[in-house]
Amino acid sequence: MIQGLTHNDHDRHYDASALSQPSHRPRQGALRARKTTSLLGLGVTAGLSLLTTGCGERYLVFRPVGPVGQVEKELIILSIILVLAVIIPVSLLLWHIVWRYRDVPGNPAPYDPEWSESHVLEVIWWGIPIVIVGVLGAFTVRDTFLLTKPPERTAAPLTVQVTSLNWKWLFQYPDQKIATVNYCEIPTNRPIQFILSANGPMNSFWVPQLGGQEYAMPGMAMRLWLQADRSGVYYGHGANFTGRGFAHMAFNVIARPRAEFDGWVRQVRHSAPVLTRVGYQSLVQSNLVKPMAFSAYAPGIFESALLKEGGMYMKRDLTMLGRSHSHSGT
Amino acid sequence: MSTFLPHFPATFIVTGDPLIYGAEVSIVLATVGILFVLTYFKKWGWLWREWLTTVDHKKIGVMYLIAALLMFFRGGVDAMLMRTQLMRPNMGFLQAEHYNQIFTTHGTIMILFMAMPFIFAMFNVAVPLQIGARDVAFPYLNAVSFWLFFFAAMLFNLSFVIGGSPDAGWVSYPPLAGLEFDRGPGENFYLLSLQITGIGSIATGINFMATILKMRAPGMTLMRMPLFSWSVLASSILIIFAFPALTVALALLLIDRLAGAHFFTMFQGGNPMMYINLFWIWGHPEVYIVILPAFGIFSEVVSTFSGKRIFGYSSMVASLMTISVISYVLWVHHFFTMGAGPGVNSFFAVATMCVGIPTGVKVFNWLFTMYRGRIRFTVPMLWAIAFIPIFAIGGATGVMLAAAPADYQYHNSFFLIAHFHQVLIGGTVFGMLAGMYYWWPKMFGHMLNERLGRWAFWLFNIGFYVTFFPQYLLGLMGMTRRMYTYPANMGWNTLNFISTIGAYVMGIGFIVLVLDVVYSIRFGERDFTGDPWNGRTLEWSLPSPAPHYNFARIPTVTSRDAWWTSKQERVRGDAPMKLEPLQPIHMPKSSGRPFIMSAIFFIGGFGLVFNWYALGFLALLGILISLLLRSLEYDTDYYVPVEEVEHTEAALGRA
Ligand code: HEM
Ligand SMILES: [Cu+2]
Ligand SMILES: [Cu+2]
């Protein structure tokens, strides 16, 4: 049990076998079901953003630009609607009761000090929350499984290895063989397989407009599927506290069409310096740095950080890592 | 002797910051002041006899209450400092180091040194009186619990001026809290003081479980027991099963730090995720440990001030017990994002939502207790009424957080911060303040002032909404927790500003509350009846404050709301109770050992903080000797003679 909790199921973990078959998971039914909730939800979102400050585009969680964030947003809206079905009646009832039964002389409302049981009423309010939890639970389970798989209708995924360092983010592109620090470029309309790790305290990788976060842990590799369907610059930040420089662990994810992305990769290959092992060691030091790009990196830095001094429980994952590119650590 | 102080760190006394100099000076001044007053008024003997050595649950309750209010103040000051730093983007009020220390001490103090002693204050003040007992099951152990908590709190707070405060968050996750990234002694202060107070808490859990199961007055079956006592039973069971997990987590992390082991280190086979699991196996039940007693208090208050029986008593009991069982299988919802896999996440998500069901049921039952009642808007009732909408919303956002994929978007953001402050403040703090106002006359024999009480209530309540509603929105805007500063271009500025203003309003509310306490000591209306609220449960049958043996005669209970029933009977003129003759009363003796032993814990803890093993070892020896002496002690109790009881009762105006 504990193994299952601390460690990762194959599904969520970096499992290269998913790579070979990204698109034969038919989830059309699920999609259609989501349509209905999204109609309902539209009103709530609109209301929410108008009600608040008028600058709705600041509510990053409600402004997803890809399928993962979209699924999460719809679930959030569904949950808001369901809980409002309890909050509103409770509040109205409270004000009504408090007003009607206040202890003032001559209050004509009935007073019944011994009345304390009603099976009908009790069945109602055990029943209502059970129904709500049933509905929300079903959608939650569906989406929980959904999000462990690559977003659909797309080309082969791109892999980006992400390492949280004190206090900076290192992005490595094993297929392009380039690397960046504190910013990350991705192509649009293509699932991105982020492989998260840390060489330092545990962090959490969060780009709200692409989708929810996942922990980046030392000695571990975790997979997070995200995707951008629109070009743009998206705010990202570490979400789990890592010490003194944590507040400065912001990064941008820049999404652009495939051709532009490829152009950027070529440009980095031609103009940027190389990230050597020594250079990596200086990144591991606790400090803040500006965004950087590297035309190449010393092979195996991601894997060897994972395996440093044993990393015994990652043996299984190491073999998986071996399948995504040439490095083999076993 | 020289081995005692081998590694005297260069930074032993914290220096370099005006805040800290201020604290150092005021600590010294306050200490000198207290010593002076005690000596000048010749109060040392009084202090020792009446308070430091007492095993009377009522006095222990009062000491818990005072300590909780003091810690509330310390934690509150931390909160004001943080909100001031976040008032505007790129503020320079606090450096990152200080901000990190402050949010760490804020969280730790509020949960372990404010909420816990506050609920224990209420346990002690009310439970034995409610169930018709003369003390708790283990009065000596009760004193041990209190003094362990007290010295642990001192040890924790000492880190502010000696050695430096912990700064890895109240959850203290390794490897950030391990030696690799945190060499300073602050983290050791955290681990040792929590360990010490944890021992006290487990003992309190055992004590109150035994008290409630074994010491109820004749006729008080479980299903006739007041709901507050039920909630204490549920909370105690949670304590007994949850705290050991914390003990283990803290101990292993301490061994990592002091002895260089590798339980939770990043590499060499350590597994930090194990700590995270252990922490929350305690941490989730912990939040229910501090909310259930508040539920109990609301049940008492709502029923009393509606002049009506509690609605759906059996449902209330069932939901308390269901909650306490379910809360053991929810801990993973604190790290859905650790990648446990969809099966595990789904299980814990649905289980978490399920805990919302009994919680919702309780809300409806409170509402229908008021329905067809006569609602008196006393201060305790105001807190109870205000609790309902806040808690409905807090519970609802809890259910929203429980939807795992949605949580990926809320986790570690200000949305989460808003959720748990909503339930902890709106639930636990409102509950404890309601309880404090409600039982104050029982504790001290006078009422708290209603006018000041209302001011405090409105300031605190309005300030609460202003502080925390913007934080939900900030979370949805992508603002993460534990950032000491934020950029100006994210659209977070206005909401943060509003939130800070709200925090100040709450701060003023707290000051008014303290004013109320001070004012009422002098001018508060005296309670000569013992039943100022027209109460329903047995504590109101006693004089205020109750004599040290509580009940001259143990009452016989024939129904729920026992005191209410007997008042009704008296009105109807039914069965004028024939009084049994008085008997000598068996009572426990005071003892100084709980105080001394806990002081030794403090010394040993302090030694280990700085790796002074010799001191730690000596303290261990001292503790073992204390335990041994207690085991060999037979003269632990005495009888209050009938004449003395008669005399006391007569002086209190009772037959
Ligand atoms: C309906 C009942 C509740 C539900 C469904 C619920 C659900 C949750 C969930 C899912 C989280 C984790 C969110 C995250 O970390 O992303 C959470 C966090 C938390 N909850 Fe609740 N909760 C409920 C009631 C309470 C109560 C009654 C309290 C305390 C009095 C409480 C205190 C907390 C605290 C302190 C945290 C977070 C601590 C931290 O991360 O530092 N919750 N809750
Ligand atoms: Cu893992
Ligand atoms: Cu929890």
PDB file of N, CA and C in Angstrom, chain A residues 121-190:
ATOM      1  N   LEU A 121     -36.935  14.814   7.470  1.00  0.00           N
ATOM      2  CA  LEU A 121     -35.917  15.846   7.282  1.00  0.00           C
ATOM      3  C   LEU A 121     -34.517  15.240   7.279  1.00  0.00           C
ATOM      4  N   GLU A 122     -34.271  14.330   8.210  1.00  0.00           N
ATOM      5  CA  GLU A 122     -32.920  13.774   8.300  1.00  0.00           C
ATOM      6  C   GLU A 122     -32.553  12.986   7.050  1.00  0.00           C
ATOM      7  N   VAL A 123     -33.517  12.277   6.521  1.00  0.00           N
ATOM      8  CA  VAL A 123     -33.234  11.542   5.286  1.00  0.00           C
ATOM      9  C   VAL A 123     -32.887  12.533   4.185  1.00  0.00           C
ATOM     10  N   ILE A 124     -33.594  13.663   4.152  1.00  0.00           N
ATOM     11  CA  ILE A 124     -33.314  14.650   3.114  1.00  0.00           C
ATOM     12  C   ILE A 124     -31.868  15.123   3.219  1.00  0.00           C
ATOM     13  N   TRP A 125     -31.439  15.487   4.424  1.00  0.00           N
ATOM     14  CA  TRP A 125     -30.088  16.044   4.431  1.00  0.00           C
ATOM     15  C   TRP A 125     -28.959  15.052   4.613  1.00  0.00           C
ATOM     16  N   TRP A 126     -29.273  13.797   4.838  1.00  0.00           N
ATOM     17  CA  TRP A 126     -28.215  12.818   4.548  1.00  0.00           C
ATOM     18  C   TRP A 126     -28.194  12.584   3.034  1.00  0.00           C
ATOM     19  N   GLY A 127     -29.383  12.647   2.414  1.00  0.00           N
ATOM     20  CA  GLY A 127     -29.493  12.309   0.993  1.00  0.00           C
ATOM     21  C   GLY A 127     -28.840  13.321   0.073  1.00  0.00           C
ATOM     22  N   ILE A 128     -29.109  14.609   0.302  1.00  0.00           N
ATOM     23  CA  ILE A 128     -28.606  15.621  -0.636  1.00  0.00           C
ATOM     24  C   ILE A 128     -27.088  15.554  -0.782  1.00  0.00           C
ATOM     25  N   PRO A 129     -26.333  15.612   0.321  1.00  0.00           N
ATOM     26  CA  PRO A 129     -24.873  15.547   0.133  1.00  0.00           C
ATOM     27  C   PRO A 129     -24.403  14.242  -0.493  1.00  0.00           C
ATOM     28  N   ILE A 130     -25.121  13.145  -0.220  1.00  0.00           N
ATOM     29  CA  ILE A 130     -24.702  11.875  -0.824  1.00  0.00           C
ATOM     30  C   ILE A 130     -24.820  11.967  -2.341  1.00  0.00           C
ATOM     31  N   VAL A 131     -25.920  12.550  -2.810  1.00  0.00           N
ATOM     32  CA  VAL A 131     -26.094  12.682  -4.255  1.00  0.00           C
ATOM     33  C   VAL A 131     -24.987  13.573  -4.836  1.00  0.00           C
ATOM     34  N   ILE A 132     -24.744  14.689  -4.164  1.00  0.00           N
ATOM     35  CA  ILE A 132     -23.729  15.617  -4.667  1.00  0.00           C
ATOM     36  C   ILE A 132     -22.369  14.934  -4.744  1.00  0.00           C
ATOM     37  N   VAL A 133     -22.027  14.239  -3.679  1.00  0.00           N
ATOM     38  CA  VAL A 133     -20.729  13.569  -3.656  1.00  0.00           C
ATOM     39  C   VAL A 133     -20.686  12.482  -4.728  1.00  0.00           C
ATOM     40  N   GLY A 134     -21.801  11.815  -4.919  1.00  0.00           N
ATOM     41  CA  GLY A 134     -21.840  10.786  -5.963  1.00  0.00           C
ATOM     42  C   GLY A 134     -21.518  11.373  -7.320  1.00  0.00           C
ATOM     43  N   VAL A 135     -22.172  12.469  -7.659  1.00  0.00           N
ATOM     44  CA  VAL A 135     -21.957  13.075  -8.973  1.00  0.00           C
ATOM     45  C   VAL A 135     -20.530  13.598  -9.105  1.00  0.00           C
ATOM     46  N   LEU A 136     -20.129  14.376  -8.128  1.00  0.00           N
ATOM     47  CA  LEU A 136     -18.786  14.957  -8.216  1.00  0.00           C
ATOM     48  C   LEU A 136     -17.721  13.865  -8.188  1.00  0.00           C
ATOM     49  N   GLY A 137     -17.962  12.850  -7.371  1.00  0.00           N
ATOM     50  CA  GLY A 137     -17.003  11.751  -7.281  1.00  0.00           C
ATOM     51  C   GLY A 137     -16.831  11.057  -8.624  1.00  0.00           C
ATOM     52  N   ALA A 138     -17.932  10.818  -9.314  1.00  0.00           N
ATOM     53  CA  ALA A 138     -17.853  10.117 -10.599  1.00  0.00           C
ATOM     54  C   ALA A 138     -17.023  10.923 -11.599  1.00  0.00           C
ATOM     55  N   PHE A 139     -17.310  12.192 -11.697  1.00  0.00           N
ATOM     56  CA  PHE A 139     -16.542  13.020 -12.645  1.00  0.00           C
ATOM     57  C   PHE A 139     -15.074  13.112 -12.231  1.00  0.00           C
ATOM     58  N   THR A 140     -14.856  13.167 -10.923  1.00  0.00           N
ATOM     59  CA  THR A 140     -13.482  13.265 -10.432  1.00  0.00           C
ATOM     60  C   THR A 140     -12.677  12.035 -10.825  1.00  0.00           C
ATOM     61  N   VAL A 141     -13.269  10.869 -10.609  1.00  0.00           N
ATOM     62  CA  VAL A 141     -12.549   9.637 -10.930  1.00  0.00           C
ATOM     63  C   VAL A 141     -12.271   9.589 -12.433  1.00  0.00           C
ATOM     64  N   ARG A 142     -13.270   9.935 -13.228  1.00  0.00           N
ATOM     65  CA  ARG A 142     -13.074   9.907 -14.676  1.00  0.00           C
ATOM     66  C   ARG A 142     -11.896  10.805 -15.071  1.00  0.00           C
ATOM     67  N   ASP A 143     -11.893  12.023 -14.565  1.00  0.00           N
ATOM     68  CA  ASP A 143     -10.844  12.964 -14.969  1.00  0.00           C
ATOM     69  C   ASP A 143      -9.479  12.580 -14.400  1.00  0.00           C
ATOM     70  N   THR A 144      -9.491  11.995 -13.213  1.00  0.00           N
ATOM     71  CA  THR A 144      -8.210  11.595 -12.628  1.00  0.00           C
ATOM     72  C   THR A 144      -7.513  10.599 -13.549  1.00  0.00           C
ATOM     73  N   PHE A 145      -8.277   9.640 -14.054  1.00  0.00           N
ATOM     74  CA  PHE A 145      -7.667   8.667 -14.967  1.00  0.00           C
ATOM     75  C   PHE A 145      -7.316   9.323 -16.302  1.00  0.00           C
ATOM     76  N   LEU A 146      -8.233  10.178 -16.767  1.00  0.00           N
ATOM     77  CA  LEU A 146      -8.031  10.831 -18.058  1.00  0.00           C
ATOM     78  C   LEU A 146      -6.693  11.570 -18.123  1.00  0.00           C
ATOM     79  N   LEU A 147      -6.374  12.271 -17.042  1.00  0.00           N
ATOM     80  CA  LEU A 147      -5.220  13.160 -17.101  1.00  0.00           C
ATOM     81  C   LEU A 147      -3.884  12.432 -17.014  1.00  0.00           C
ATOM     82  N   THR A 148      -3.905  11.141 -16.749  1.00  0.00           N
ATOM     83  CA  THR A 148      -2.627  10.431 -16.727  1.00  0.00           C
ATOM     84  C   THR A 148      -2.232  10.005 -18.131  1.00  0.00           C
ATOM     85  N   LYS A 149      -3.092  10.285 -19.095  1.00  0.00           N
ATOM     86  CA  LYS A 149      -2.812   9.874 -20.467  1.00  0.00           C
ATOM     87  C   LYS A 149      -2.538  11.092 -21.321  1.00  0.00           C
ATOM     88  N   PRO A 150      -1.838  10.897 -22.404  1.00  0.00           N
ATOM     89  CA  PRO A 150      -1.534  12.055 -23.238  1.00  0.00           C
ATOM     90  C   PRO A 150      -2.809  12.672 -23.791  1.00  0.00           C
ATOM     91  N   PRO A 151      -2.906  14.002 -23.830  1.00  0.00           N
ATOM     92  CA  PRO A 151      -4.067  14.636 -24.448  1.00  0.00           C
ATOM     93  C   PRO A 151      -4.189  14.144 -25.881  1.00  0.00           C
ATOM     94  N   GLU A 152      -5.402  14.070 -26.381  1.00  0.00           N
ATOM     95  CA  GLU A 152      -5.601  13.351 -27.643  1.00  0.00           C
ATOM     96  C   GLU A 152      -5.417  14.226 -28.884  1.00  0.00           C
ATOM     97  N   ARG A 153      -5.842  13.712 -29.996  1.00  0.00           N
ATOM     98  CA  ARG A 153      -5.908  14.330 -31.323  1.00  0.00           C
ATOM     99  C   ARG A 153      -4.618  15.056 -31.702  1.00  0.00           C
ATOM    100  N   THR A 154      -3.507  14.388 -31.566  1.00  0.00           N
ATOM    101  CA  THR A 154      -2.284  15.106 -31.873  1.00  0.00           C
ATOM    102  C   THR A 154      -1.188  14.212 -32.397  1.00  0.00           C
ATOM    103  N   ALA A 155      -0.175  14.881 -32.780  1.00  0.00           N
ATOM    104  CA  ALA A 155       1.026  14.210 -33.261  1.00  0.00           C
ATOM    105  C   ALA A 155       1.785  13.601 -32.086  1.00  0.00           C
ATOM    106  N   ALA A 156       2.928  13.009 -32.409  1.00  0.00           N
ATOM    107  CA  ALA A 156       3.750  12.388 -31.376  1.00  0.00           C
ATOM    108  C   ALA A 156       4.133  13.424 -30.337  1.00  0.00           C
ATOM    109  N   PRO A 157       4.200  13.011 -29.083  1.00  0.00           N
ATOM    110  CA  PRO A 157       4.506  13.967 -28.024  1.00  0.00           C
ATOM    111  C   PRO A 157       5.955  14.449 -28.053  1.00  0.00           C
ATOM    112  N   LEU A 158       6.153  15.599 -27.447  1.00  0.00           N
ATOM    113  CA  LEU A 158       7.508  16.121 -27.251  1.00  0.00           C
ATOM    114  C   LEU A 158       7.856  15.906 -25.781  1.00  0.00           C
ATOM    115  N   THR A 159       9.075  15.486 -25.540  1.00  0.00           N
ATOM    116  CA  THR A 159       9.498  15.267 -24.154  1.00  0.00           C
ATOM    117  C   THR A 159      10.376  16.420 -23.682  1.00  0.00           C
ATOM    118  N   VAL A 160      10.073  16.935 -22.498  1.00  0.00           N
ATOM    119  CA  VAL A 160      10.920  17.953 -21.888  1.00  0.00           C
ATOM    120  C   VAL A 160      11.244  17.474 -20.480  1.00  0.00           C
ATOM    121  N   GLN A 161      12.543  17.381 -20.178  1.00  0.00           N
ATOM    122  CA  GLN A 161      12.934  16.988 -18.827  1.00  0.00           C
ATOM    123  C   GLN A 161      13.110  18.255 -17.993  1.00  0.00           C
ATOM    124  N   VAL A 162      12.437  18.300 -16.868  1.00  0.00           N
ATOM    125  CA  VAL A 162      12.443  19.500 -16.043  1.00  0.00           C
ATOM    126  C   VAL A 162      13.137  19.189 -14.725  1.00  0.00           C
ATOM    127  N   THR A 163      14.102  20.014 -14.345  1.00  0.00           N
ATOM    128  CA  THR A 163      14.737  19.827 -13.047  1.00  0.00           C
ATOM    129  C   THR A 163      14.590  21.103 -12.236  1.00  0.00           C
ATOM    130  N   SER A 164      14.093  20.959 -11.016  1.00  0.00           N
ATOM    131  CA  SER A 164      14.051  22.095 -10.108  1.00  0.00           C
ATOM    132  C   SER A 164      15.385  22.157  -9.376  1.00  0.00           C
ATOM    133  N   LEU A 165      16.063  23.283  -9.517  1.00  0.00           N
ATOM    134  CA  LEU A 165      17.325  23.498  -8.811  1.00  0.00           C
ATOM    135  C   LEU A 165      17.109  24.688  -7.882  1.00  0.00           C
ATOM    136  N   ASN A 166      18.029  24.870  -6.937  1.00  0.00           N
ATOM    137  CA  ASN A 166      17.902  26.040  -6.058  1.00  0.00           C
ATOM    138  C   ASN A 166      18.423  27.285  -6.761  1.00  0.00           C
ATOM    139  N   TRP A 167      17.730  28.268  -7.142  1.00  0.00           N
ATOM    140  CA  TRP A 167      16.319  28.412  -7.262  1.00  0.00           C
ATOM    141  C   TRP A 167      16.063  28.781  -8.702  1.00  0.00           C
ATOM    142  N   LYS A 168      16.035  27.761  -9.534  1.00  0.00           N
ATOM    143  CA  LYS A 168      15.901  27.951 -10.977  1.00  0.00           C
ATOM    144  C   LYS A 168      15.352  26.684 -11.602  1.00  0.00           C
ATOM    145  N   TRP A 169      14.830  26.798 -12.782  1.00  0.00           N
ATOM    146  CA  TRP A 169      14.304  25.635 -13.482  1.00  0.00           C
ATOM    147  C   TRP A 169      15.193  25.325 -14.679  1.00  0.00           C
ATOM    148  N   LEU A 170      15.598  24.074 -14.801  1.00  0.00           N
ATOM    149  CA  LEU A 170      16.369  23.627 -15.962  1.00  0.00           C
ATOM    150  C   LEU A 170      15.461  22.762 -16.839  1.00  0.00           C
ATOM    151  N   PHE A 171      15.392  23.123 -18.120  1.00  0.00           N
ATOM    152  CA  PHE A 171      14.594  22.356 -19.072  1.00  0.00           C
ATOM    153  C   PHE A 171      15.533  21.708 -20.077  1.00  0.00           C
ATOM    154  N   GLN A 172      15.444  20.392 -20.223  1.00  0.00           N
ATOM    155  CA  GLN A 172      16.269  19.704 -21.219  1.00  0.00           C
ATOM    156  C   GLN A 172      15.354  19.053 -22.241  1.00  0.00           C
ATOM    157  N   TYR A 173      15.764  19.147 -23.508  1.00  0.00           N
ATOM    158  CA  TYR A 173      14.983  18.567 -24.599  1.00  0.00           C
ATOM    159  C   TYR A 173      15.763  17.383 -25.137  1.00  0.00           C
ATOM    160  N   PRO A 174      15.496  16.168 -24.645  1.00  0.00           N
ATOM    161  CA  PRO A 174      16.331  15.026 -25.029  1.00  0.00           C
ATOM    162  C   PRO A 174      16.315  14.754 -26.532  1.00  0.00           C
ATOM    163  N   ASP A 175      15.245  15.071 -27.206  1.00  0.00           N
ATOM    164  CA  ASP A 175      15.212  14.785 -28.641  1.00  0.00           C
ATOM    165  C   ASP A 175      15.881  15.884 -29.457  1.00  0.00           C
ATOM    166  N   GLN A 176      15.776  17.123 -28.970  1.00  0.00           N
ATOM    167  CA  GLN A 176      16.425  18.229 -29.667  1.00  0.00           C
ATOM    168  C   GLN A 176      17.855  18.437 -29.186  1.00  0.00           C
ATOM    169  N   LYS A 177      18.133  17.843 -28.003  1.00  0.00           N
ATOM    170  CA  LYS A 177      19.476  17.928 -27.395  1.00  0.00           C
ATOM    171  C   LYS A 177      19.857  19.358 -27.026  1.00  0.00           C
ATOM    172  N   ILE A 178      18.864  20.187 -26.745  1.00  0.00           N
ATOM    173  CA  ILE A 178      19.167  21.535 -26.271  1.00  0.00           C
ATOM    174  C   ILE A 178      18.631  21.680 -24.847  1.00  0.00           C
ATOM    175  N   ALA A 179      18.956  22.799 -24.211  1.00  0.00           N
ATOM    176  CA  ALA A 179      18.469  23.013 -22.841  1.00  0.00           C
ATOM    177  C   ALA A 179      18.227  24.500 -22.618  1.00  0.00           C
ATOM    178  N   THR A 180      17.331  24.798 -21.693  1.00  0.00           N
ATOM    179  CA  THR A 180      17.095  26.193 -21.322  1.00  0.00           C
ATOM    180  C   THR A 180      17.008  26.280 -19.805  1.00  0.00           C
ATOM    181  N   VAL A 181      17.138  27.505 -19.302  1.00  0.00           N
ATOM    182  CA  VAL A 181      16.968  27.734 -17.875  1.00  0.00           C
ATOM    183  C   VAL A 181      15.945  28.853 -17.700  1.00  0.00           C
ATOM    184  N   ASN A 182      14.991  28.613 -16.819  1.00  0.00           N
ATOM    185  CA  ASN A 182      13.988  29.605 -16.445  1.00  0.00           C
ATOM    186  C   ASN A 182      13.069  30.047 -17.568  1.00  0.00           C
ATOM    187  N   TYR A 183      13.072  29.367 -18.687  1.00  0.00           N
ATOM    188  CA  TYR A 183      11.977  29.509 -19.631  1.00  0.00           C
ATOM    189  C   TYR A 183      11.932  28.254 -20.474  1.00  0.00           C
ATOM    190  N   CYS A 184      10.789  28.054 -21.089  1.00  0.00           N
ATOM    191  CA  CYS A 184      10.597  26.791 -21.789  1.00  0.00           C
ATOM    192  C   CYS A 184       9.765  27.073 -23.027  1.00  0.00           C
ATOM    193  N   GLU A 185      10.296  26.680 -24.205  1.00  0.00           N
ATOM    194  CA  GLU A 185       9.515  26.853 -25.435  1.00  0.00           C
ATOM    195  C   GLU A 185       8.881  25.527 -25.807  1.00  0.00           C
ATOM    196  N   ILE A 186       7.643  25.590 -26.228  1.00  0.00           N
ATOM    197  CA  ILE A 186       6.988  24.358 -26.677  1.00  0.00           C
ATOM    198  C   ILE A 186       6.206  24.643 -27.951  1.00  0.00           C
ATOM    199  N   PRO A 187       5.998  23.599 -28.773  1.00  0.00           N
ATOM    200  CA  PRO A 187       5.144  23.752 -29.945  1.00  0.00           C
ATOM    201  C   PRO A 187       3.678  23.660 -29.525  1.00  0.00           C
ATOM    202  N   THR A 188       2.804  24.346 -30.263  1.00  0.00           N
ATOM    203  CA  THR A 188       1.375  24.249 -29.958  1.00  0.00           C
ATOM    204  C   THR A 188       0.805  22.966 -30.563  1.00  0.00           C
ATOM    205  N   ASN A 189      -0.377  22.606 -30.092  1.00  0.00           N
ATOM    206  CA  ASN A 189      -1.120  21.457 -30.601  1.00  0.00           C
ATOM    207  C   ASN A 189      -0.329  20.162 -30.601  1.00  0.00           C
ATOM    208  N   ARG A 190       0.484  20.014 -29.600  1.00  0.00           N
ATOM    209  CA  ARG A 190       1.244  18.778 -29.524  1.00  0.00           C
ATOM    210  C   ARG A 190       1.382  18.448 -28.043  1.00  0.00           C
TER     211      ARG A 190
END
